[in-house]
Amino acid sequence: MSAVFKSMEAGFEPMAENRLSEVVAVEQVAYAHPWTRGNFADSLRSGYQAQLLCAGGTLIGYFVAMKGVDEVHLLNITVAPAQQGQGWGRLMLDALALWSRGEGAQWLWLEVRVSNQRAQRVYEQYGYRRVGERKNYYPAAGGKREDAIVMSYRL
Ligand SMILES: CC(C)(COP(=O)(O)OP(=O)(O)OC[C@H]1O[C@@H](n2cnc3c(N)ncnc32)[C@H](O)[C@@H]1OP(=O)(O)O)[C@@H](O)C(=O)NCCC(=O)NCCS
């Protein structure tokens, strides 16, 4: 836990329209190809599970997940760059698994860029397993596309 946040209580709050400027500000520094405000607004309108992780009034991270029949699809999980590598991502994966179990889901799954080895390692350490690839799934620099690795976790 960082020196800044260790004495402050961290907690989850539902993502809401009036917090989207903060979310988009983090998103834009965390990714080369960030989600837009519209992507988040659409997720809220669709009723997806979207939670903010906050400490001392500051946004540390967030996740967005979509429930299927017996599975949950993690669409976005992000920790603000200055707060990465301190266990917050793992904490959000815990919250996601807890919520998903409560919804009766048996599997979690996600896609991650082939180049995003850091996130892959976090998921693997958590217990996610590689189950496939999706060719040209993501936009990439220079108008190119990048493959996704598909990972799943048995709840
Ligand atoms: C991927 C991401 C969500 C992971 O979140 P994170 O908070 O950085 O991850 P954690 O801190 O939980 O785990 C990262 C590492 O810190 C370690 N760690 C866990 N708890 C820790 C603690 N209390 N103190 C120090 N390190 C800790 C973990 O073991 C892990 O080790 P590793 O680097 O060897 O894998 C985050 O890095 C991120 O937002 N990246 C940019 C956006 C992105 O790629 N999102 C995923 C797209 S699919």
Short mmCIF file of C-alpha atoms and ligand atoms in Angstrom, two decimals:
data_model
loop_
_atom_site.label_atom_id
_atom_site.label_comp_id
_atom_site.label_asym_id
_atom_site.label_seq_id
_atom_site.Cartn_x
_atom_site.Cartn_y
_atom_site.Cartn_z
CA MET A 1 0.00 0.00 0.00
CA SER A 2 1.41 3.42 -0.88
CA ALA A 3 2.42 5.98 1.71
CA VAL A 4 -0.30 8.27 0.41
CA PHE A 5 -3.16 5.85 0.82
CA LYS A 6 -2.18 3.50 3.62
CA SER A 7 -3.95 5.51 6.32
CA MET A 8 -7.04 6.16 4.21
CA GLU A 9 -9.88 3.75 3.88
CA ALA A 10 -10.37 2.30 0.42
CA GLY A 11 -13.76 1.17 -0.77
CA PHE A 12 -15.94 0.41 -3.77
CA GLU A 13 -18.67 2.68 -5.12
CA PRO A 14 -20.92 2.05 -8.11
CA MET A 15 -19.67 3.86 -11.21
CA ALA A 16 -22.14 6.67 -12.01
CA GLU A 17 -22.50 9.18 -14.82
CA ASN A 18 -21.26 12.06 -12.61
CA ARG A 19 -17.91 10.29 -12.05
CA LEU A 20 -17.17 9.60 -15.71
CA SER A 21 -14.85 12.59 -16.14
CA GLU A 22 -12.54 11.15 -13.45
CA VAL A 23 -12.80 7.69 -14.99
CA VAL A 24 -11.97 8.95 -18.48
CA ALA A 25 -9.01 10.96 -17.12
CA VAL A 26 -7.51 7.76 -15.66
CA GLU A 27 -8.41 5.74 -18.76
CA GLN A 28 -6.58 8.18 -21.02
CA VAL A 29 -3.31 7.93 -19.11
CA ALA A 30 -3.57 4.15 -18.63
CA TYR A 31 -4.02 3.09 -22.29
CA ALA A 32 -2.73 3.93 -25.74
CA HIS A 33 -6.23 3.07 -27.03
CA PRO A 34 -8.57 4.16 -24.23
CA TRP A 35 -12.30 3.66 -23.95
CA THR A 36 -14.27 6.84 -24.63
CA ARG A 37 -16.72 8.49 -22.26
CA GLY A 38 -19.42 7.06 -24.53
CA ASN A 39 -18.13 3.50 -24.00
CA PHE A 40 -18.51 3.93 -20.23
CA ALA A 41 -21.89 5.67 -20.54
CA ASP A 42 -23.15 2.83 -22.77
CA SER A 43 -21.96 0.29 -20.18
CA LEU A 44 -23.90 2.09 -17.45
CA ARG A 45 -27.01 2.29 -19.64
CA SER A 46 -26.70 -1.43 -20.37
CA GLY A 47 -26.72 -2.19 -16.64
CA TYR A 48 -23.23 -3.71 -16.60
CA GLN A 49 -21.50 -4.17 -13.27
CA ALA A 50 -19.23 -1.12 -12.99
CA GLN A 51 -17.43 -0.28 -9.77
CA LEU A 52 -14.98 2.42 -8.71
CA LEU A 53 -12.23 1.75 -6.20
CA CYS A 54 -11.61 4.95 -4.23
CA ALA A 55 -9.44 5.98 -1.31
CA GLY A 56 -9.59 9.34 0.40
CA GLY A 57 -11.86 10.69 -2.33
CA THR A 58 -9.34 9.77 -5.05
CA LEU A 59 -10.12 7.31 -7.83
CA ILE A 60 -7.62 4.43 -7.70
CA GLY A 61 -9.22 2.17 -10.29
CA TYR A 62 -12.37 0.67 -11.73
CA PHE A 63 -13.78 -2.35 -13.48
CA VAL A 64 -16.66 -3.02 -15.85
CA ALA A 65 -18.13 -6.49 -16.31
CA MET A 66 -21.04 -7.96 -18.24
CA LYS A 67 -23.08 -10.88 -16.95
CA GLY A 68 -24.01 -13.72 -19.27
CA VAL A 69 -25.93 -16.89 -18.46
CA ASP A 70 -23.43 -18.70 -16.25
CA GLU A 71 -20.41 -16.51 -16.89
CA VAL A 72 -19.20 -12.96 -16.42
CA HIS A 73 -17.10 -11.17 -19.04
CA LEU A 74 -14.61 -8.63 -17.69
CA LEU A 75 -14.62 -5.75 -20.17
CA ASN A 76 -12.32 -3.23 -18.48
CA ILE A 77 -10.11 -3.29 -15.39
CA THR A 78 -7.79 -0.39 -14.75
CA VAL A 79 -5.62 0.92 -11.92
CA ALA A 80 -4.38 4.52 -12.17
CA PRO A 81 -0.73 4.32 -13.29
CA ALA A 82 0.64 5.92 -10.11
CA GLN A 83 -1.14 3.26 -8.02
CA GLN A 84 -0.22 0.15 -10.03
CA GLY A 85 1.77 -2.73 -8.52
CA GLN A 86 0.40 -2.33 -4.99
CA GLY A 87 -2.27 -5.00 -4.97
CA TRP A 88 -5.23 -2.88 -6.11
CA GLY A 89 -5.74 -4.87 -9.30
CA ARG A 90 -5.85 -8.08 -7.31
CA LEU A 91 -8.35 -6.50 -4.91
CA MET A 92 -10.62 -5.63 -7.84
CA LEU A 93 -10.31 -9.18 -9.20
CA ASP A 94 -11.43 -10.38 -5.75
CA ALA A 95 -14.42 -8.01 -5.78
CA LEU A 96 -15.30 -9.15 -9.30
CA ALA A 97 -15.13 -12.84 -8.32
CA LEU A 98 -17.23 -12.23 -5.21
CA TRP A 99 -19.93 -10.40 -7.14
CA SER A 100 -19.87 -12.99 -9.95
CA ARG A 101 -20.30 -15.89 -7.50
CA GLY A 102 -23.22 -14.02 -5.94
CA GLU A 103 -24.78 -13.81 -9.40
CA GLY A 104 -24.47 -17.57 -9.78
CA ALA A 105 -21.77 -17.40 -12.46
CA GLN A 106 -19.36 -20.31 -12.86
CA TRP A 107 -16.77 -18.73 -15.10
CA LEU A 108 -15.07 -15.40 -15.51
CA TRP A 109 -13.45 -14.57 -18.79
CA LEU A 110 -11.57 -11.70 -20.37
CA GLU A 111 -9.44 -10.67 -23.34
CA VAL A 112 -6.01 -9.09 -23.01
CA ARG A 113 -3.62 -7.74 -25.64
CA VAL A 114 -0.83 -10.14 -26.64
CA SER A 115 1.62 -7.30 -25.86
CA ASN A 116 0.20 -6.65 -22.35
CA GLN A 117 2.39 -9.13 -20.52
CA ARG A 118 2.08 -7.33 -17.24
CA ALA A 119 -1.71 -7.76 -17.12
CA GLN A 120 -1.37 -11.37 -18.32
CA ARG A 121 0.98 -12.07 -15.40
CA VAL A 122 -1.42 -10.50 -12.90
CA TYR A 123 -4.29 -12.63 -14.24
CA GLU A 124 -2.17 -15.80 -14.32
CA GLN A 125 -0.96 -15.26 -10.76
CA TYR A 126 -4.59 -14.84 -9.77
CA GLY A 127 -5.51 -18.17 -11.35
CA TYR A 128 -6.82 -17.25 -14.81
CA ARG A 129 -5.80 -19.67 -17.56
CA ARG A 130 -5.22 -19.02 -21.27
CA VAL A 131 -7.98 -20.63 -23.28
CA GLY A 132 -7.58 -19.13 -26.74
CA GLU A 133 -6.80 -16.19 -29.00
CA ARG A 134 -8.82 -13.74 -31.03
CA LYS A 135 -7.03 -12.52 -34.14
CA ASN A 136 -6.94 -8.75 -34.81
CA TYR A 137 -9.23 -8.06 -31.86
CA TYR A 138 -7.80 -4.69 -30.81
CA PRO A 139 -6.89 -1.48 -32.65
CA ALA A 140 -3.12 -0.85 -32.65
CA ALA A 141 -0.69 1.87 -33.70
CA GLY A 142 -0.52 2.87 -37.36
CA GLY A 143 -3.99 1.59 -38.20
CA LYS A 144 -2.89 -1.98 -37.50
CA ARG A 145 -4.66 -4.56 -35.32
CA GLU A 146 -3.43 -6.66 -32.40
CA ASP A 147 -4.45 -10.17 -31.31
CA ALA A 148 -6.13 -10.85 -27.97
CA ILE A 149 -5.42 -13.69 -25.59
CA VAL A 150 -8.62 -15.08 -24.06
CA MET A 151 -8.35 -16.10 -20.41
CA SER A 152 -10.84 -17.70 -18.06
CA TYR A 153 -11.19 -18.35 -14.36
CA ARG A 154 -13.34 -21.06 -12.75
CA LEU A 155 -15.33 -19.60 -9.90
C1 LIG B 1 -3.33 -4.77 -15.10
C2 LIG B 1 -3.65 -3.94 -13.85
C3 LIG B 1 -5.16 -3.77 -13.75
C4 LIG B 1 -3.15 -4.69 -12.61
O1 LIG B 1 -3.41 -3.89 -11.48
P1 LIG B 1 -2.23 -3.63 -10.41
O2 LIG B 1 -2.85 -2.92 -9.27
O3 LIG B 1 -1.09 -3.00 -11.09
O4 LIG B 1 -1.90 -5.14 -10.02
P2 LIG B 1 -1.45 -5.67 -8.59
O5 LIG B 1 -0.69 -4.64 -7.86
O6 LIG B 1 -2.64 -6.23 -7.93
O7 LIG B 1 -0.48 -6.81 -9.03
C5 LIG B 1 0.68 -6.41 -9.76
C6 LIG B 1 1.90 -6.88 -9.07
O8 LIG B 1 2.02 -6.33 -7.76
C7 LIG B 1 2.21 -7.39 -6.83
N1 LIG B 1 1.56 -7.02 -5.57
C8 LIG B 1 0.38 -7.45 -5.12
N2 LIG B 1 0.12 -6.93 -3.92
C9 LIG B 1 1.14 -6.10 -3.62
C10 LIG B 1 1.41 -5.26 -2.53
N3 LIG B 1 0.59 -5.17 -1.48
N4 LIG B 1 2.53 -4.53 -2.58
C11 LIG B 1 3.38 -4.62 -3.62
N5 LIG B 1 3.15 -5.42 -4.67
C12 LIG B 1 2.05 -6.16 -4.69
C13 LIG B 1 1.57 -8.55 -7.48
O9 LIG B 1 2.11 -9.77 -6.97
C14 LIG B 1 1.93 -8.36 -8.91
O10 LIG B 1 3.23 -8.80 -9.13
P3 LIG B 1 3.87 -8.92 -10.60
O11 LIG B 1 4.23 -7.52 -11.02
O12 LIG B 1 5.03 -9.80 -10.45
O13 LIG B 1 2.77 -9.48 -11.49
C15 LIG B 1 -2.96 -2.56 -13.89
O14 LIG B 1 -1.58 -2.72 -13.94
C16 LIG B 1 -3.43 -1.65 -15.00
O15 LIG B 1 -4.43 -0.95 -14.86
N6 LIG B 1 -2.68 -1.64 -16.14
C17 LIG B 1 -3.00 -0.75 -17.26
C18 LIG B 1 -4.32 -1.08 -17.87
C19 LIG B 1 -4.43 -2.54 -18.25
O16 LIG B 1 -3.53 -3.10 -18.84
N7 LIG B 1 -5.60 -3.14 -17.90
C20 LIG B 1 -5.88 -4.51 -18.23
C21 LIG B 1 -6.32 -4.62 -19.64
S1 LIG B 1 -6.77 -6.31 -20.06
#
